[in-house]
Amino acid sequence: VKLADAPGAGHSLPSSARQEQFAAAWPAVKKRLVPFFSSDSLQSLDDIVEWIAASERIELIKKCVEEKRYTLVHGDFHMGNMLLPTEIEGGVDRRPWLVDWSFSGIGNPSVDLVFFMAMNDITLQDTERVLQSYYSVVKERSQLSWDDFLTMFRQCLLNQFIILVCYDSLCRTMADSSSDERMVEVQHAHFDRVNTRCAQMILRYNVNEGDIIPIV
């Protein structure tokens, strides 16, 4: 089995392509976010996009995420790739099974965490509980502090936001190719929810310049 050099769906997109596409793709993404955010929040997102696109931050964010190769990363970690047990009687293996390892590799433990939180219906109110639970497992296996863990989380969050914005148009074009109008509608609504959750987390966790300074 060949592992991905940059594990994670969309993570192989080069920094040069991200730099070229990100700011240009943002207006179309923002237009679909208007119903879900106040004008002040949309302005804050505009400011964050401008901050990300400036200088060499996109390349630095990608580097910060990829240099932390601590664990096996699934890379496409969402409920659709989980087989959950349906039997509740004794003697049945109750563990979930992960399928579709095509984006897997050795990488940053926060990659799967951010992807799971963006792709699944986790409320903004539940994000802190999820972070605490995930960190409790990480802490058992490493010396990583809570502050460094949050910094890694915010780095991966920024990286995922960039990838989502860059791929949004392609994903919607692929969805539009379906002859099933209901499925097209469902797919677009899913993309809207994913982008909304990621943008909400970007605003909540107050990303800043310190988040793209490598952790020693």
CSV table of C-alpha atoms in Angstrom, one decimal:
chain,number,residue,atom,x,y,z
A,1,VAL,CA,0.0,0.0,0.0
A,2,LYS,CA,1.4,3.4,-1.0
A,3,LEU,CA,0.9,6.1,1.6
A,4,ALA,CA,0.2,9.7,0.5
A,5,ASP,CA,3.1,12.1,0.9
A,6,ALA,CA,0.6,14.8,2.0
A,7,PRO,CA,-2.2,12.8,3.7
A,8,GLY,CA,-5.7,14.2,3.5
A,9,ALA,CA,-8.3,14.9,0.7
A,10,GLY,CA,-7.0,17.9,-1.3
A,11,HIS,CA,-3.8,18.2,0.7
A,12,SER,CA,-1.7,17.4,-2.4
A,13,LEU,CA,-2.7,20.7,-4.0
A,14,PRO,CA,0.6,22.6,-4.4
A,15,SER,CA,1.2,25.9,-2.7
A,16,SER,CA,1.5,27.7,-6.0
A,17,ALA,CA,-2.0,26.5,-7.1
A,18,ARG,CA,-3.4,27.4,-3.7
A,19,GLN,CA,-1.9,30.9,-4.0
A,20,GLU,CA,-3.3,31.3,-7.5
A,21,GLN,CA,-6.8,30.0,-6.7
A,22,PHE,CA,-7.6,31.0,-3.1
A,23,ALA,CA,-8.4,34.7,-3.2
A,24,ALA,CA,-10.0,34.4,-6.7
A,25,ALA,CA,-12.3,31.6,-5.5
A,26,TRP,CA,-13.4,33.3,-2.3
A,27,PRO,CA,-16.1,35.7,-3.6
A,28,ALA,CA,-18.2,32.8,-5.0
A,29,VAL,CA,-17.8,30.9,-1.7
A,30,LYS,CA,-18.6,34.0,0.3
A,31,LYS,CA,-21.8,34.6,-1.7
A,32,ARG,CA,-23.2,31.3,-0.7
A,33,LEU,CA,-22.3,31.9,3.0
A,34,VAL,CA,-24.3,35.2,3.2
A,35,PRO,CA,-27.4,33.5,4.6
A,36,PHE,CA,-25.5,32.0,7.5
A,37,PHE,CA,-23.4,34.9,8.8
A,38,SER,CA,-23.9,38.5,9.9
A,39,SER,CA,-22.4,41.3,7.9
A,40,ASP,CA,-19.8,41.8,10.6
A,41,SER,CA,-18.8,38.1,10.5
A,42,LEU,CA,-18.6,38.2,6.7
A,43,GLN,CA,-16.3,41.3,7.0
A,44,SER,CA,-14.2,39.4,9.5
A,45,LEU,CA,-13.9,36.5,7.0
A,46,ASP,CA,-12.9,38.9,4.2
A,47,ASP,CA,-10.2,40.2,6.5
A,48,ILE,CA,-9.0,36.7,7.3
A,49,VAL,CA,-8.9,35.7,3.6
A,50,GLU,CA,-6.9,38.9,2.8
A,51,TRP,CA,-4.5,38.0,5.6
A,52,ILE,CA,-4.1,34.4,4.4
A,53,ALA,CA,-3.5,35.4,0.8
A,54,ALA,CA,-0.9,38.0,1.7
A,55,SER,CA,2.9,37.4,1.6
A,56,GLU,CA,3.8,33.7,1.8
A,57,ARG,CA,1.3,32.7,4.4
A,58,ILE,CA,-0.4,30.0,2.3
A,59,GLU,CA,2.9,28.2,1.8
A,60,LEU,CA,3.8,28.6,5.5
A,61,ILE,CA,0.4,27.2,6.6
A,62,LYS,CA,0.9,24.2,4.4
A,63,LYS,CA,4.4,23.7,5.7
A,64,CYS,CA,3.4,23.9,9.3
A,65,VAL,CA,0.8,21.2,8.8
A,66,GLU,CA,2.9,18.8,6.8
A,67,GLU,CA,6.1,19.0,8.9
A,68,LYS,CA,4.3,17.5,11.9
A,69,ARG,CA,4.4,13.8,10.9
A,70,TYR,CA,3.3,12.2,14.2
A,71,THR,CA,0.7,9.6,13.4
A,72,LEU,CA,-1.2,7.6,10.9
A,73,VAL,CA,-3.8,9.9,9.2
A,74,HIS,CA,-6.9,8.5,7.5
A,75,GLY,CA,-7.2,11.6,5.3
A,76,ASP,CA,-11.0,11.3,4.5
A,77,PHE,CA,-12.3,10.9,8.0
A,78,HIS,CA,-16.1,11.3,8.0
A,79,MET,CA,-19.2,9.3,8.8
A,80,GLY,CA,-19.6,8.0,5.3
A,81,ASN,CA,-16.3,6.2,5.6
A,82,MET,CA,-17.3,4.5,8.9
A,83,LEU,CA,-18.9,1.1,9.2
A,84,LEU,CA,-20.8,1.1,12.5
A,85,PRO,CA,-22.2,-2.0,14.2
A,86,THR,CA,-25.9,-2.5,14.1
A,87,GLU,CA,-26.1,-5.4,16.6
A,88,ILE,CA,-26.3,-4.7,20.3
A,89,GLU,CA,-26.3,-8.3,21.6
A,90,GLY,CA,-23.4,-9.7,23.6
A,91,GLY,CA,-20.4,-11.1,21.7
A,92,VAL,CA,-20.6,-8.7,18.8
A,93,ASP,CA,-17.6,-6.6,17.9
A,94,ARG,CA,-18.9,-3.0,18.6
A,95,ARG,CA,-15.9,-1.2,17.2
A,96,PRO,CA,-16.4,1.0,14.2
A,97,TRP,CA,-14.4,0.2,11.0
A,98,LEU,CA,-12.8,2.8,8.8
A,99,VAL,CA,-12.9,2.3,5.0
A,100,ASP,CA,-11.4,4.1,2.0
A,101,TRP,CA,-7.8,4.7,2.9
A,102,SER,CA,-6.8,6.3,-0.4
A,103,PHE,CA,-5.7,9.6,1.2
A,104,SER,CA,-3.9,8.0,4.2
A,105,GLY,CA,-0.4,8.6,5.3
A,106,ILE,CA,1.9,9.6,8.2
A,107,GLY,CA,1.1,13.1,9.1
A,108,ASN,CA,-0.5,15.7,11.5
A,109,PRO,CA,-3.0,14.3,14.0
A,110,SER,CA,-5.1,17.4,13.7
A,111,VAL,CA,-5.8,16.8,10.0
A,112,ASP,CA,-8.4,14.1,10.6
A,113,LEU,CA,-9.8,16.0,13.6
A,114,VAL,CA,-10.5,19.2,11.5
A,115,PHE,CA,-11.8,17.2,8.6
A,116,PHE,CA,-14.2,15.3,10.8
A,117,MET,CA,-15.5,18.4,12.5
A,118,ALA,CA,-16.0,20.2,9.2
A,119,MET,CA,-17.6,17.3,7.3
A,120,ASN,CA,-20.0,16.1,9.9
A,121,ASP,CA,-22.9,17.7,11.7
A,122,ILE,CA,-21.0,18.8,14.8
A,123,THR,CA,-22.5,22.0,16.3
A,124,LEU,CA,-20.2,24.9,17.1
A,125,GLN,CA,-21.2,24.4,20.7
A,126,ASP,CA,-19.8,20.8,20.7
A,127,THR,CA,-16.4,21.7,19.2
A,128,GLU,CA,-14.8,22.4,22.5
A,129,ARG,CA,-15.9,19.0,23.9
A,130,VAL,CA,-14.6,17.2,20.8
A,131,LEU,CA,-11.3,19.0,21.1
A,132,GLN,CA,-10.9,18.1,24.8
A,133,SER,CA,-11.8,14.5,24.1
A,134,TYR,CA,-9.3,14.2,21.2
A,135,TYR,CA,-6.6,15.9,23.2
A,136,SER,CA,-7.1,13.5,26.1
A,137,VAL,CA,-6.1,10.7,23.8
A,138,VAL,CA,-3.2,12.6,22.2
A,139,LYS,CA,-1.8,13.5,25.7
A,140,GLU,CA,-1.6,9.9,26.7
A,141,ARG,CA,0.7,9.2,23.8
A,142,SER,CA,2.8,12.4,23.6
A,143,GLN,CA,4.2,15.3,25.5
A,144,LEU,CA,2.2,17.8,23.5
A,145,SER,CA,0.8,20.7,25.6
A,146,TRP,CA,-2.7,22.0,25.3
A,147,ASP,CA,-1.5,25.3,23.9
A,148,ASP,CA,0.6,23.6,21.2
A,149,PHE,CA,-2.3,21.2,20.4
A,150,LEU,CA,-4.6,24.2,19.8
A,151,THR,CA,-2.0,25.9,17.6
A,152,MET,CA,-1.7,22.7,15.6
A,153,PHE,CA,-5.5,22.6,15.4
A,154,ARG,CA,-5.7,26.2,14.1
A,155,GLN,CA,-3.0,25.5,11.6
A,156,CYS,CA,-4.9,22.5,10.2
A,157,LEU,CA,-8.1,24.6,10.3
A,158,LEU,CA,-6.5,27.3,8.2
A,159,ASN,CA,-5.2,24.7,5.8
A,160,GLN,CA,-8.6,23.0,5.5
A,161,PHE,CA,-10.3,26.3,4.9
A,162,ILE,CA,-7.9,27.1,2.0
A,163,ILE,CA,-8.4,23.7,0.5
A,164,LEU,CA,-12.2,24.0,0.7
A,165,VAL,CA,-12.2,27.4,-0.9
A,166,CYS,CA,-9.9,26.3,-3.7
A,167,TYR,CA,-11.9,23.1,-4.5
A,168,ASP,CA,-15.4,24.6,-4.1
A,169,SER,CA,-16.1,25.4,-7.7
A,170,LEU,CA,-14.8,22.0,-8.9
A,171,CYS,CA,-16.9,20.1,-6.4
A,172,ARG,CA,-20.0,22.0,-7.4
A,173,THR,CA,-19.3,21.5,-11.1
A,174,MET,CA,-19.0,17.7,-10.5
A,175,ALA,CA,-22.2,17.7,-8.5
A,176,ASP,CA,-24.0,19.6,-11.4
A,177,SER,CA,-23.1,16.9,-13.8
A,178,SER,CA,-25.6,14.5,-12.2
A,179,SER,CA,-29.0,14.1,-13.9
A,180,ASP,CA,-30.7,13.7,-10.5
A,181,GLU,CA,-31.8,17.2,-9.6
A,182,ARG,CA,-32.5,16.2,-6.1
A,183,MET,CA,-29.0,14.8,-5.6
A,184,VAL,CA,-27.5,18.0,-7.0
A,185,GLU,CA,-29.5,20.0,-4.5
A,186,VAL,CA,-28.4,17.7,-1.7
A,187,GLN,CA,-24.7,18.0,-2.7
A,188,HIS,CA,-24.8,21.8,-2.9
A,189,ALA,CA,-26.4,22.0,0.5
A,190,HIS,CA,-23.7,19.7,1.9
A,191,PHE,CA,-21.0,21.9,0.5
A,192,ASP,CA,-22.7,24.9,2.1
A,193,ARG,CA,-22.8,23.3,5.5
A,194,VAL,CA,-19.2,22.2,5.3
A,195,ASN,CA,-18.0,25.6,4.3
A,196,THR,CA,-20.1,27.2,7.0
A,197,ARG,CA,-18.8,25.0,9.8
A,198,CYS,CA,-15.2,25.6,8.8
A,199,ALA,CA,-15.7,29.3,8.5
A,200,GLN,CA,-17.5,29.4,11.9
A,201,MET,CA,-14.5,27.6,13.5
A,202,ILE,CA,-12.1,30.0,11.8
A,203,LEU,CA,-13.9,32.9,13.5
A,204,ARG,CA,-14.3,31.1,16.8
A,205,TYR,CA,-10.7,30.1,17.3
A,206,ASN,CA,-9.2,33.5,16.4
A,207,VAL,CA,-6.4,32.4,14.0
A,208,ASN,CA,-3.5,34.8,14.0
A,209,GLU,CA,0.1,35.3,12.9
A,210,GLY,CA,1.4,33.2,15.8
A,211,ASP,CA,-0.4,30.2,14.4
A,212,ILE,CA,1.9,29.9,11.4
A,213,ILE,CA,5.1,30.2,13.4
A,214,PRO,CA,6.4,26.6,13.6
A,215,ILE,CA,6.2,24.9,17.0
A,216,VAL,CA,9.7,24.0,18.2
